[in-house]
PDB file of C-alpha atoms in Angstrom:
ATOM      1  CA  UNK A 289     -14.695 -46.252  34.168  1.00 82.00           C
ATOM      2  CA  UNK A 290     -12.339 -46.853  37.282  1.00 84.00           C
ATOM      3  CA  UNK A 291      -8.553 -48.259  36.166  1.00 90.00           C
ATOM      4  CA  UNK A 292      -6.788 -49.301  39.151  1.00 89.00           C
ATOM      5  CA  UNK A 293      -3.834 -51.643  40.382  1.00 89.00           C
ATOM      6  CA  UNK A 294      -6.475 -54.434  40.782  1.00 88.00           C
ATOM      7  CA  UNK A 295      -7.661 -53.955  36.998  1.00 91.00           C
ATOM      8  CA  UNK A 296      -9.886 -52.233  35.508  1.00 92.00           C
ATOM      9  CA  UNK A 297     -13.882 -51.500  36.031  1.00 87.00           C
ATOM     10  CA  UNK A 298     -16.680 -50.338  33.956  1.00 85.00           C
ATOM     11  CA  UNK A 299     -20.388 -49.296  34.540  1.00 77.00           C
ATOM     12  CA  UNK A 300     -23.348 -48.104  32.722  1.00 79.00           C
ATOM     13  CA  UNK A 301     -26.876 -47.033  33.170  1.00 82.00           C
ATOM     14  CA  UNK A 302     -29.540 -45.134  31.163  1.00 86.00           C
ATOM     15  CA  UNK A 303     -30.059 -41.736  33.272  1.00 89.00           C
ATOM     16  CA  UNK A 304     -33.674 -42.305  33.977  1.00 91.00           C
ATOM     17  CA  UNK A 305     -35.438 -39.162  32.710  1.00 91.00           C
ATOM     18  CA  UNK A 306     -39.019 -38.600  31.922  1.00 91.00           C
ATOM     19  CA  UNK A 307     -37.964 -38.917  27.885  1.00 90.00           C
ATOM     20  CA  UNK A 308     -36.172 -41.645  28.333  1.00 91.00           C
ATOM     21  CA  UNK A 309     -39.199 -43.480  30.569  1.00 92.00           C
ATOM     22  CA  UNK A 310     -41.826 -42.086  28.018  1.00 92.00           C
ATOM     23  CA  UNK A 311     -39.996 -43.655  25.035  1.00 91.00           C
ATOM     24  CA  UNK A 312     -39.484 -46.999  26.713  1.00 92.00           C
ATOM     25  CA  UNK A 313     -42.723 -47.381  28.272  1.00 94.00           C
ATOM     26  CA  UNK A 314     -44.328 -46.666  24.549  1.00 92.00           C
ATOM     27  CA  UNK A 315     -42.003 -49.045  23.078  1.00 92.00           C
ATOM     28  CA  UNK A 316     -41.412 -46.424  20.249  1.00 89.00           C
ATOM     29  CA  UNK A 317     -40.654 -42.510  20.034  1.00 88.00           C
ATOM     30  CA  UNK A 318     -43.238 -41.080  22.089  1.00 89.00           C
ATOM     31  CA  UNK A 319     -41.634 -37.417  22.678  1.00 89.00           C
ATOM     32  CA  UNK A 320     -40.089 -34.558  21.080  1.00 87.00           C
ATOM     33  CA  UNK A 321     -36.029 -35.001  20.416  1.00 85.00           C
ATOM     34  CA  UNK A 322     -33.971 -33.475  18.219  1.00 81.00           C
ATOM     35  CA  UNK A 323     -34.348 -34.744  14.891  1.00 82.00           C
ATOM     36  CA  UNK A 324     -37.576 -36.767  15.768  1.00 86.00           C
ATOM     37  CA  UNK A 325     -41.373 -36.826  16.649  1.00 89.00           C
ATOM     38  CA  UNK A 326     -43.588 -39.029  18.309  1.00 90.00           C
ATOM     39  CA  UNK A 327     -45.657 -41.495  16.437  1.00 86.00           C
ATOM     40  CA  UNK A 328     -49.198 -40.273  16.483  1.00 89.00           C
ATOM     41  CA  UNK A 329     -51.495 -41.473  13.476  1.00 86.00           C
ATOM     42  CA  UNK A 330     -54.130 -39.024  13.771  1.00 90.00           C
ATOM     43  CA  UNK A 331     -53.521 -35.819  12.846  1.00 94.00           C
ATOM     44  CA  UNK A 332     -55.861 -34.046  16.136  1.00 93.00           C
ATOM     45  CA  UNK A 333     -53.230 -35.596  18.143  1.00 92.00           C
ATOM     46  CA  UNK A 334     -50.440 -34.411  16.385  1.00 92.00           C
ATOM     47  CA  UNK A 335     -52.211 -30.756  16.154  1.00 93.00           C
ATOM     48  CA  UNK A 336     -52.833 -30.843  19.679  1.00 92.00           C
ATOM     49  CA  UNK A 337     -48.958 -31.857  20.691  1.00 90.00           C
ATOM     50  CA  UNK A 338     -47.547 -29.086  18.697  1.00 88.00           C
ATOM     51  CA  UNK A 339     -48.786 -27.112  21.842  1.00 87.00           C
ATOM     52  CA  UNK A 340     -47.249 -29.137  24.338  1.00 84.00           C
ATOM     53  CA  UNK A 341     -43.965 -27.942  25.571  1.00 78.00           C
ATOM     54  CA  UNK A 342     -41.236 -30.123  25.532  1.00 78.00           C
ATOM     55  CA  UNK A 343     -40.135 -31.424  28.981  1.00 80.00           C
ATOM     56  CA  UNK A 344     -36.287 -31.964  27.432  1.00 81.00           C
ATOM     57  CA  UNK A 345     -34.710 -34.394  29.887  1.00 87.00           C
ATOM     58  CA  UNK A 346     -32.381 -35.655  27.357  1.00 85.00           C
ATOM     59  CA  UNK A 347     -28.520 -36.041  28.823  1.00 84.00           C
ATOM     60  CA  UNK A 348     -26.741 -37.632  26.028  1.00 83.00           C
ATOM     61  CA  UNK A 349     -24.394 -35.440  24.484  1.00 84.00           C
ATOM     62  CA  UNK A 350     -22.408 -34.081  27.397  1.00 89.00           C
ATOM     63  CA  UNK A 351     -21.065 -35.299  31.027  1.00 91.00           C
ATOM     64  CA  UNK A 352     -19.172 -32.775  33.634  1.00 92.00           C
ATOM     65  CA  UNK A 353     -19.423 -31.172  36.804  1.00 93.00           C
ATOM     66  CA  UNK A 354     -20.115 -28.338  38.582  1.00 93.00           C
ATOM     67  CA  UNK A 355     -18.785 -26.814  41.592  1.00 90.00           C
ATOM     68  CA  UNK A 356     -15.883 -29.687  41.357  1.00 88.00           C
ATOM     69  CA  UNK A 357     -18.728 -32.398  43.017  1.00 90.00           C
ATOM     70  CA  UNK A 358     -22.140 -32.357  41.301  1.00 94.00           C
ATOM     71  CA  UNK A 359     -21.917 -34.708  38.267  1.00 94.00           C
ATOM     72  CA  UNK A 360     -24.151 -33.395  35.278  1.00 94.00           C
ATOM     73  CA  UNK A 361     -25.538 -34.571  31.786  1.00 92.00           C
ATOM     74  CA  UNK A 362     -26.669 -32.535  28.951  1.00 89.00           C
ATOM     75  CA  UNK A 363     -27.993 -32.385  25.564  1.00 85.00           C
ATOM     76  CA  UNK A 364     -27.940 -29.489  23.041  1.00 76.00           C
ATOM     77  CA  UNK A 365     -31.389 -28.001  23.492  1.00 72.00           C
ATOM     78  CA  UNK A 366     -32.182 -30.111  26.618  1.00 74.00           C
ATOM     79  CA  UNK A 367     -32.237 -29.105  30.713  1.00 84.00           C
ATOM     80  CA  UNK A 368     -29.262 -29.860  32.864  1.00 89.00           C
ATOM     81  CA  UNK A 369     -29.597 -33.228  34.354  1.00 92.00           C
ATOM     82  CA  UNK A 370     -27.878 -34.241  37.980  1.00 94.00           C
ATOM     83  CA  UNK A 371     -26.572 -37.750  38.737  1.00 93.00           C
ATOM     84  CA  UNK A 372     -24.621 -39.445  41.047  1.00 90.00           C
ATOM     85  CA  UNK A 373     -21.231 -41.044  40.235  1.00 85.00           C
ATOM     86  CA  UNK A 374     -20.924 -43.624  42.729  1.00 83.00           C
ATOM     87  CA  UNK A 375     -24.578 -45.616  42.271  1.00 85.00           C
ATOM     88  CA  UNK A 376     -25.516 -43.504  38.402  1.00 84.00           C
ATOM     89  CA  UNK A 377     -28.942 -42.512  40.222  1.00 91.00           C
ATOM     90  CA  UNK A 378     -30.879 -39.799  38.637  1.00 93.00           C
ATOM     91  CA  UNK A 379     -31.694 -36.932  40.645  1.00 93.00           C
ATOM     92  CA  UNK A 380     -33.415 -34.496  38.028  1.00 91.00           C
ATOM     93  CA  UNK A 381     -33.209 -31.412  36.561  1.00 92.00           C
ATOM     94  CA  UNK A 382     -30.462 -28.277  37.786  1.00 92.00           C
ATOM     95  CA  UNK A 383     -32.692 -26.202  39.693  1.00 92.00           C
ATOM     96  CA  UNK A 384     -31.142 -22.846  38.227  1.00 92.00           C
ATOM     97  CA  UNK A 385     -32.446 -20.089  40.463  1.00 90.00           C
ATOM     98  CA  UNK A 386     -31.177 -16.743  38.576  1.00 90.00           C
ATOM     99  CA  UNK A 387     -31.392 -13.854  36.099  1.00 88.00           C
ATOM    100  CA  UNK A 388     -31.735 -16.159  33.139  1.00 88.00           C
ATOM    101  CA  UNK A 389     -34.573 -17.813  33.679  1.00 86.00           C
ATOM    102  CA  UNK A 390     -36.288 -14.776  33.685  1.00 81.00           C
ATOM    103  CA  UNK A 391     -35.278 -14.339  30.092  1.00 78.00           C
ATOM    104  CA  UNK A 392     -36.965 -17.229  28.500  1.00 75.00           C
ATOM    105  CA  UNK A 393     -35.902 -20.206  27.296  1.00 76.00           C
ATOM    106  CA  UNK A 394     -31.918 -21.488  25.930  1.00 84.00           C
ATOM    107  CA  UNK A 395     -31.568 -23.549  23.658  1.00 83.00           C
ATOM    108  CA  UNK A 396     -28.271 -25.040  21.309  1.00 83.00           C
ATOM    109  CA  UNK A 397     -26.151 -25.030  24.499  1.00 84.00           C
ATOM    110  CA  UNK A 398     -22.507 -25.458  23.985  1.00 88.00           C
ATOM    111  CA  UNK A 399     -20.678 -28.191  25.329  1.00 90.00           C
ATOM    112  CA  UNK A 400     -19.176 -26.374  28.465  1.00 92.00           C
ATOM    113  CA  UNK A 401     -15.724 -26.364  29.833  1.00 93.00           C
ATOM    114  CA  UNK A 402     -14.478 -26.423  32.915  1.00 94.00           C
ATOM    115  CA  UNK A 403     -11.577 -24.734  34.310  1.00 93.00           C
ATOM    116  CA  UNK A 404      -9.125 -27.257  35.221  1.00 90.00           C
ATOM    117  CA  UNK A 405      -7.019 -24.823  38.224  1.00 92.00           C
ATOM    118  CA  UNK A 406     -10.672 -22.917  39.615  1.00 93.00           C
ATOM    119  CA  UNK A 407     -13.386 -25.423  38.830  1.00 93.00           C
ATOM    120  CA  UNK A 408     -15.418 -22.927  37.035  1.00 96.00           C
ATOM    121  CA  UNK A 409     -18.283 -24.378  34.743  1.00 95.00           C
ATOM    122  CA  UNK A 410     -18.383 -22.237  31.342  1.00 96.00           C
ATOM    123  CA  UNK A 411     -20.790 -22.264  28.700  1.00 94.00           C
ATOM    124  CA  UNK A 412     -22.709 -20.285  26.194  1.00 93.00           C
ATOM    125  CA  UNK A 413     -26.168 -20.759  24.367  1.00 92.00           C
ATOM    126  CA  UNK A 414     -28.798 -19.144  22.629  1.00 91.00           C
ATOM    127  CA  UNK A 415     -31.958 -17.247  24.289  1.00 89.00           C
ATOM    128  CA  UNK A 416     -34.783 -16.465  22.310  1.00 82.00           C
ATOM    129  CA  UNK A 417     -35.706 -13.067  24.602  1.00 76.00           C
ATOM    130  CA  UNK A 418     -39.104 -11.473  23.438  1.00 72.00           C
ATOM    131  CA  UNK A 419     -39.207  -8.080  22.302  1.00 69.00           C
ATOM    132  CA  UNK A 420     -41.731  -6.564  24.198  1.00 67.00           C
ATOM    133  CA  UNK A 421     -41.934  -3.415  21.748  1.00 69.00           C
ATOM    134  CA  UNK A 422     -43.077  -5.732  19.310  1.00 62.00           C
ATOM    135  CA  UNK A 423     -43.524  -9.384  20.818  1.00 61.00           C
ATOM    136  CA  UNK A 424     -40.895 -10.642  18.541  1.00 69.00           C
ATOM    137  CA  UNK A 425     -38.163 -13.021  19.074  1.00 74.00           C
ATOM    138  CA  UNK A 426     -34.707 -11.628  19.594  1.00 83.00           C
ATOM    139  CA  UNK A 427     -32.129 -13.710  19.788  1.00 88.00           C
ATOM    140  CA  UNK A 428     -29.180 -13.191  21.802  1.00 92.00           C
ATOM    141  CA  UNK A 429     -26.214 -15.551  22.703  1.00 94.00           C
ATOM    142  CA  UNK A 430     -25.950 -15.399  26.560  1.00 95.00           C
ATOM    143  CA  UNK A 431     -22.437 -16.313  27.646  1.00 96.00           C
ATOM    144  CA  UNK A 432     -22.760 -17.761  31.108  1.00 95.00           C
ATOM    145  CA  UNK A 433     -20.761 -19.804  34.114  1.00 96.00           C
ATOM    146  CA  UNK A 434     -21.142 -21.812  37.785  1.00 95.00           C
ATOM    147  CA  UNK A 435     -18.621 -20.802  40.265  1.00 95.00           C
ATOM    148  CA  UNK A 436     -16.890 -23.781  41.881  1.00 93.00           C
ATOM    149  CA  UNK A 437     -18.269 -22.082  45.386  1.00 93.00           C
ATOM    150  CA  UNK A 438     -21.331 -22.762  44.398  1.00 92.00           C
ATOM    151  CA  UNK A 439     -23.607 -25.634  47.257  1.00 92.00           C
ATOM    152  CA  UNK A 440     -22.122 -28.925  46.330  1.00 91.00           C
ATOM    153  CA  UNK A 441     -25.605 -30.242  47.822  1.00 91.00           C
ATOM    154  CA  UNK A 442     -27.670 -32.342  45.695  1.00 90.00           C
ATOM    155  CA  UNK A 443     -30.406 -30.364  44.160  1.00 90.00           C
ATOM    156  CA  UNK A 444     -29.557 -27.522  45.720  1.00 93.00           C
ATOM    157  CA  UNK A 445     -30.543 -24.203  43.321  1.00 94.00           C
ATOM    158  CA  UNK A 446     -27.629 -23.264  41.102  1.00 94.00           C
ATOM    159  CA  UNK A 447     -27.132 -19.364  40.363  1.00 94.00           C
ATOM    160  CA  UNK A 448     -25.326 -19.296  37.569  1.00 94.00           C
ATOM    161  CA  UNK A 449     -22.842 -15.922  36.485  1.00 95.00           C
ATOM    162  CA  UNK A 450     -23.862 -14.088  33.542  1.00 95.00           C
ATOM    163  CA  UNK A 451     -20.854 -12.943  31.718  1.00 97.00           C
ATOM    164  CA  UNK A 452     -21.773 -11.565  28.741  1.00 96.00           C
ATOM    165  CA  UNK A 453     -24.939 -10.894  26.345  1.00 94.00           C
ATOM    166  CA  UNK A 454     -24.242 -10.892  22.718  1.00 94.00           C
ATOM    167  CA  UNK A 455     -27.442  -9.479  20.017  1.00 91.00           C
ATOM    168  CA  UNK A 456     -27.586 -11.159  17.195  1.00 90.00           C
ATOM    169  CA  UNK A 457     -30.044 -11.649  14.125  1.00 87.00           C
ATOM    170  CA  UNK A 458     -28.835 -14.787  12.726  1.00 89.00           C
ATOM    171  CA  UNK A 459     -27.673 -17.466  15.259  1.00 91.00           C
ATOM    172  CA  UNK A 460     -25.678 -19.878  14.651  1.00 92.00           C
ATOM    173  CA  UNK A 461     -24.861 -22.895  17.363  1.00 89.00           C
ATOM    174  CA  UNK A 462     -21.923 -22.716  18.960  1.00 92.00           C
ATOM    175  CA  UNK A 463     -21.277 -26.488  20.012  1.00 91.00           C
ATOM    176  CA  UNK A 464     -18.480 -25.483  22.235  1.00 92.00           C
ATOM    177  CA  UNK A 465     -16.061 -22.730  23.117  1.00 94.00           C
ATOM    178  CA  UNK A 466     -12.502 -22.487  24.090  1.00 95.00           C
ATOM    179  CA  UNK A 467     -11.600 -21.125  27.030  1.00 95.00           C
ATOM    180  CA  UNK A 468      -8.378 -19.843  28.909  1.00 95.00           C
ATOM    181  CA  UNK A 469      -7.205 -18.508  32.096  1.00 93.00           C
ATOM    182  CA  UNK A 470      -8.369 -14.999  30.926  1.00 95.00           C
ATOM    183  CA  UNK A 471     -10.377 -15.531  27.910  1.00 96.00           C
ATOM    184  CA  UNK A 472     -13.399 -17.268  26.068  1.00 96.00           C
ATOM    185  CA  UNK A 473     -12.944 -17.400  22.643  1.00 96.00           C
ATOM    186  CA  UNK A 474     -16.412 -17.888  20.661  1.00 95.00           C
ATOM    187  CA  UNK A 475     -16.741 -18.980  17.320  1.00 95.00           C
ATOM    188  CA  UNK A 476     -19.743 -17.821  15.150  1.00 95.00           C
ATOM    189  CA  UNK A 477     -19.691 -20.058  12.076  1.00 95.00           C
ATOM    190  CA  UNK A 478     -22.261 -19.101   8.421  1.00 95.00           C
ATOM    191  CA  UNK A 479     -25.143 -21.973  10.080  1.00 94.00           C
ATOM    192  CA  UNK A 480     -27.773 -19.887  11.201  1.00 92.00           C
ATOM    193  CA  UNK A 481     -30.752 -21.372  12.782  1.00 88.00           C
ATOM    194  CA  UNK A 482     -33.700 -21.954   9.556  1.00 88.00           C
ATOM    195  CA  UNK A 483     -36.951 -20.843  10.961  1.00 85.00           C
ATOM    196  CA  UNK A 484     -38.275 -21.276   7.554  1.00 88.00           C
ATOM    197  CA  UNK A 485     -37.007 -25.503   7.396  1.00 88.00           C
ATOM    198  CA  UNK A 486     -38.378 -25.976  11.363  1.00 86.00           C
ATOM    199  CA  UNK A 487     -41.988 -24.625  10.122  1.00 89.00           C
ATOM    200  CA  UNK A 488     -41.816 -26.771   7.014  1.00 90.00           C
ATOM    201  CA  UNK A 489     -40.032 -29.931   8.507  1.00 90.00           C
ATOM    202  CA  UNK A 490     -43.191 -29.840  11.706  1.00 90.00           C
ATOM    203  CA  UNK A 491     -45.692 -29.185   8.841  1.00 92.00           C
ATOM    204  CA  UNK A 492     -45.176 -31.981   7.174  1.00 91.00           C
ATOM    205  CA  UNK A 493     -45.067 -34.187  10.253  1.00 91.00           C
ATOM    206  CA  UNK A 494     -48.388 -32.837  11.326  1.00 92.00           C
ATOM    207  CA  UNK A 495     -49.849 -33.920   7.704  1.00 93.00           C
ATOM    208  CA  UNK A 496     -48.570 -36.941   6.929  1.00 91.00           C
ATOM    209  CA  UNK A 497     -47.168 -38.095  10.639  1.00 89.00           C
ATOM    210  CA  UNK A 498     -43.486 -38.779   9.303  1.00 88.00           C
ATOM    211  CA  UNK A 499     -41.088 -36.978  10.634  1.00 88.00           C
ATOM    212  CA  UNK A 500     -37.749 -36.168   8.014  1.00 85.00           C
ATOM    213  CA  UNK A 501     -36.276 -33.021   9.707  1.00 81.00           C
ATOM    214  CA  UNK A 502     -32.599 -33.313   9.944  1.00 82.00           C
ATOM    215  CA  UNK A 503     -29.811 -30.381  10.961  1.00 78.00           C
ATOM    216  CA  UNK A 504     -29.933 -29.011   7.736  1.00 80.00           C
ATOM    217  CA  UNK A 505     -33.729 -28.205   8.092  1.00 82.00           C
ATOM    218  CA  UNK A 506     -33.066 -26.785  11.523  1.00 85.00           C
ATOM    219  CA  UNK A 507     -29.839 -24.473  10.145  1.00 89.00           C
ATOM    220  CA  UNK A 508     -29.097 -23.489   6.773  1.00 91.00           C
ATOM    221  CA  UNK A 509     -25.547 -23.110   5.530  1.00 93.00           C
ATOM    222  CA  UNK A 510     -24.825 -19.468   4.225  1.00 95.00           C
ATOM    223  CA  UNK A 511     -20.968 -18.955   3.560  1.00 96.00           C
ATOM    224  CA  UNK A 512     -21.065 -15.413   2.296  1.00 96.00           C
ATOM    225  CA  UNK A 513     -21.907 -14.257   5.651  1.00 94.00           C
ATOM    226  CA  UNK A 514     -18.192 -15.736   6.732  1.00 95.00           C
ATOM    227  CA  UNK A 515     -16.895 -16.904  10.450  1.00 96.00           C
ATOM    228  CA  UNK A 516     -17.374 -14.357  13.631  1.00 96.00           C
ATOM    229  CA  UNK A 517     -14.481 -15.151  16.445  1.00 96.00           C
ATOM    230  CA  UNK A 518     -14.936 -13.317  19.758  1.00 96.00           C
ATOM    231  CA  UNK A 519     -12.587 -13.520  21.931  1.00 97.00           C
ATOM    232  CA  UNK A 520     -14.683 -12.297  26.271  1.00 97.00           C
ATOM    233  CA  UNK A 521     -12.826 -11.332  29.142  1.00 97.00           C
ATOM    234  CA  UNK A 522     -14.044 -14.437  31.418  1.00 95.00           C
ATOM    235  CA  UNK A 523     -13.866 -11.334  33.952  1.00 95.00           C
ATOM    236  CA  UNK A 524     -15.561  -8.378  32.910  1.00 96.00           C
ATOM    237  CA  UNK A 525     -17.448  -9.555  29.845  1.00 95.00           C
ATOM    238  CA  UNK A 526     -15.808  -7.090  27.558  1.00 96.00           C
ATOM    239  CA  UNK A 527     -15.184  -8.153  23.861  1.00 95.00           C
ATOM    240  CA  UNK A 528     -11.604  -7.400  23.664  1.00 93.00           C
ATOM    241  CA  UNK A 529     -11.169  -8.629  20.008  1.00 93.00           C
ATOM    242  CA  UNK A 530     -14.141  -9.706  17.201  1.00 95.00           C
ATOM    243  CA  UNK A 531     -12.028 -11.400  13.716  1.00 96.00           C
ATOM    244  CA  UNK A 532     -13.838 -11.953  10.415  1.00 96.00           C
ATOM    245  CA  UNK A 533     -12.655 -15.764   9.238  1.00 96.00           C
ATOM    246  CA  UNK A 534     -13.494 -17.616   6.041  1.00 97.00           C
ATOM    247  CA  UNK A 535     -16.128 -19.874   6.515  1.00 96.00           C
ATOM    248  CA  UNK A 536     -15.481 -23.256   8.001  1.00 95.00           C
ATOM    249  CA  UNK A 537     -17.387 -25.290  10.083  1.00 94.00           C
ATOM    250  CA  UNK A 538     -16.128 -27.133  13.232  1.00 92.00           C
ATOM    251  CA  UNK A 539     -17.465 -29.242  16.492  1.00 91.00           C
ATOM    252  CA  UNK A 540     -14.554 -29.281  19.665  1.00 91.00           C
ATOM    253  CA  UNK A 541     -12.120 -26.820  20.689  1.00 90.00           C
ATOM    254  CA  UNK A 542      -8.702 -28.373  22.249  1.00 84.00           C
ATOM    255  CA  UNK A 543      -5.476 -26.600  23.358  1.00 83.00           C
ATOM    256  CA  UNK A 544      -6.660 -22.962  23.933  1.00 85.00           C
ATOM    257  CA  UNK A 545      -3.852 -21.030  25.580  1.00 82.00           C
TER     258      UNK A 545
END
């Protein structure tokens, strides 16, 4: 959207990512999303997708930039796509080239925010980490940024700055933080990811080959447990403050000082 003297002007064009090409060339749902399955009406093909990994180019949710040039897109659980602004061409996935990789996947990113005086990118999500003691999944939130210096060069790898690690047995996505000139502030709310309603909600799916999974199956509400605020040093990654809340639930954060 470009508002000038001479009026104003408006574009738009689907990112083209391999979901998006997949689904349209199928003429129906033909990969994994959030809240949906592919249409497959025998039930070898359905057992044999639950093994394919999801390639999660899905950039609907979430438009910004990094390093104060590189326009991105982003979904919740999806990779970090790279566009241009002038001509809305698709360039692919971030090529991150760090210490999280390493750690396995993230997933239920927040919506990040960007520093308005530095250009830093800031964000947090969830990383299911193995436990090599005994292979089991632990999940930590991994509070994370780009530095503006960062190339500005198209598809040039990204190292992004880990800030803080945070252990935790139930998580709970964080759809977006606030964030000051000293602090993060991240809000834990009683929605803990539902292991249990995934399994059952993919079960189903591969029986029958309908797909009803909705948030609820992927988190379940659990007010007793209360709200978690935790307010990071952007700098050192300390927790300088953790507050106990009543339960609420909540989306956007707007007018952290």
């Amino acid at each position: 959207l470009k508002i000038s003297e001479e009026g104003c002007q408006y574009q738009n064009r689907w990112l083209d990512t391999w979901n998006h090409r997949m689904h349209r060339e199928a003429g129906r749902i033909a990969v994994r999303e959030t809240c949906s399955r592919p249409s497959l009406q025998n039930f070898w093909e359905r057992f044999l997708y639950l093994f394919s990994p999801p390639n999660n180019e899905n950039g609907n949710l979430h438009i910004s930039q990094i390093a104060n040039s590189r326009c991105v897109s982003m979904s919740v659980g999806s990779a970090c796509l790279e566009f241009d602004l002038e001509t809305m061409d698709t360039f692919g996935k971030v090529p991150f080239d760090d210490e999280l990789v390493e750690g396995g996947p993230l997933i239920f990113h927040a919506e990040p925010h960007v520093d308005k005086t530095t250009g830093e990118w800031v964000t947090c999500a969830i990383q299911l980490r193995i436990s090599p003691e005994d292979m089991g999944l632990k999940p930590e939130y991994v509070v994370f940024s780009v530095e503006p210096d960062c190339s500005k060069e198209v598809g040039a790898p990204v190292k992004r700055r880990l800030i803080r690690r945070i252990a935790t047995e139930y998580p709970s996505p964080v759809h977006t933080i606030g964030l000051t000139e000293k602090y993060i502030v991240m809000i834990q709310i009683p929605y803990p990811l539902n292991w249990d309603g995934m399994m059952n909600a993919e079960a189903k799916w591969l029986m029958n080959g309908v797909y009803e999974g909705n948030l609820n199956d992927y988190n379940t509400w659990q007010p007793e447990r209360g709200t978690t605020i935790r307010v990071i040093n952007r700098e050192t990654g300390e927790e300088t403050g953790i507050f106990q809340a009543d339960p609420f639930f909540f989306f956007h954060v707007i007018n952290s000082f």
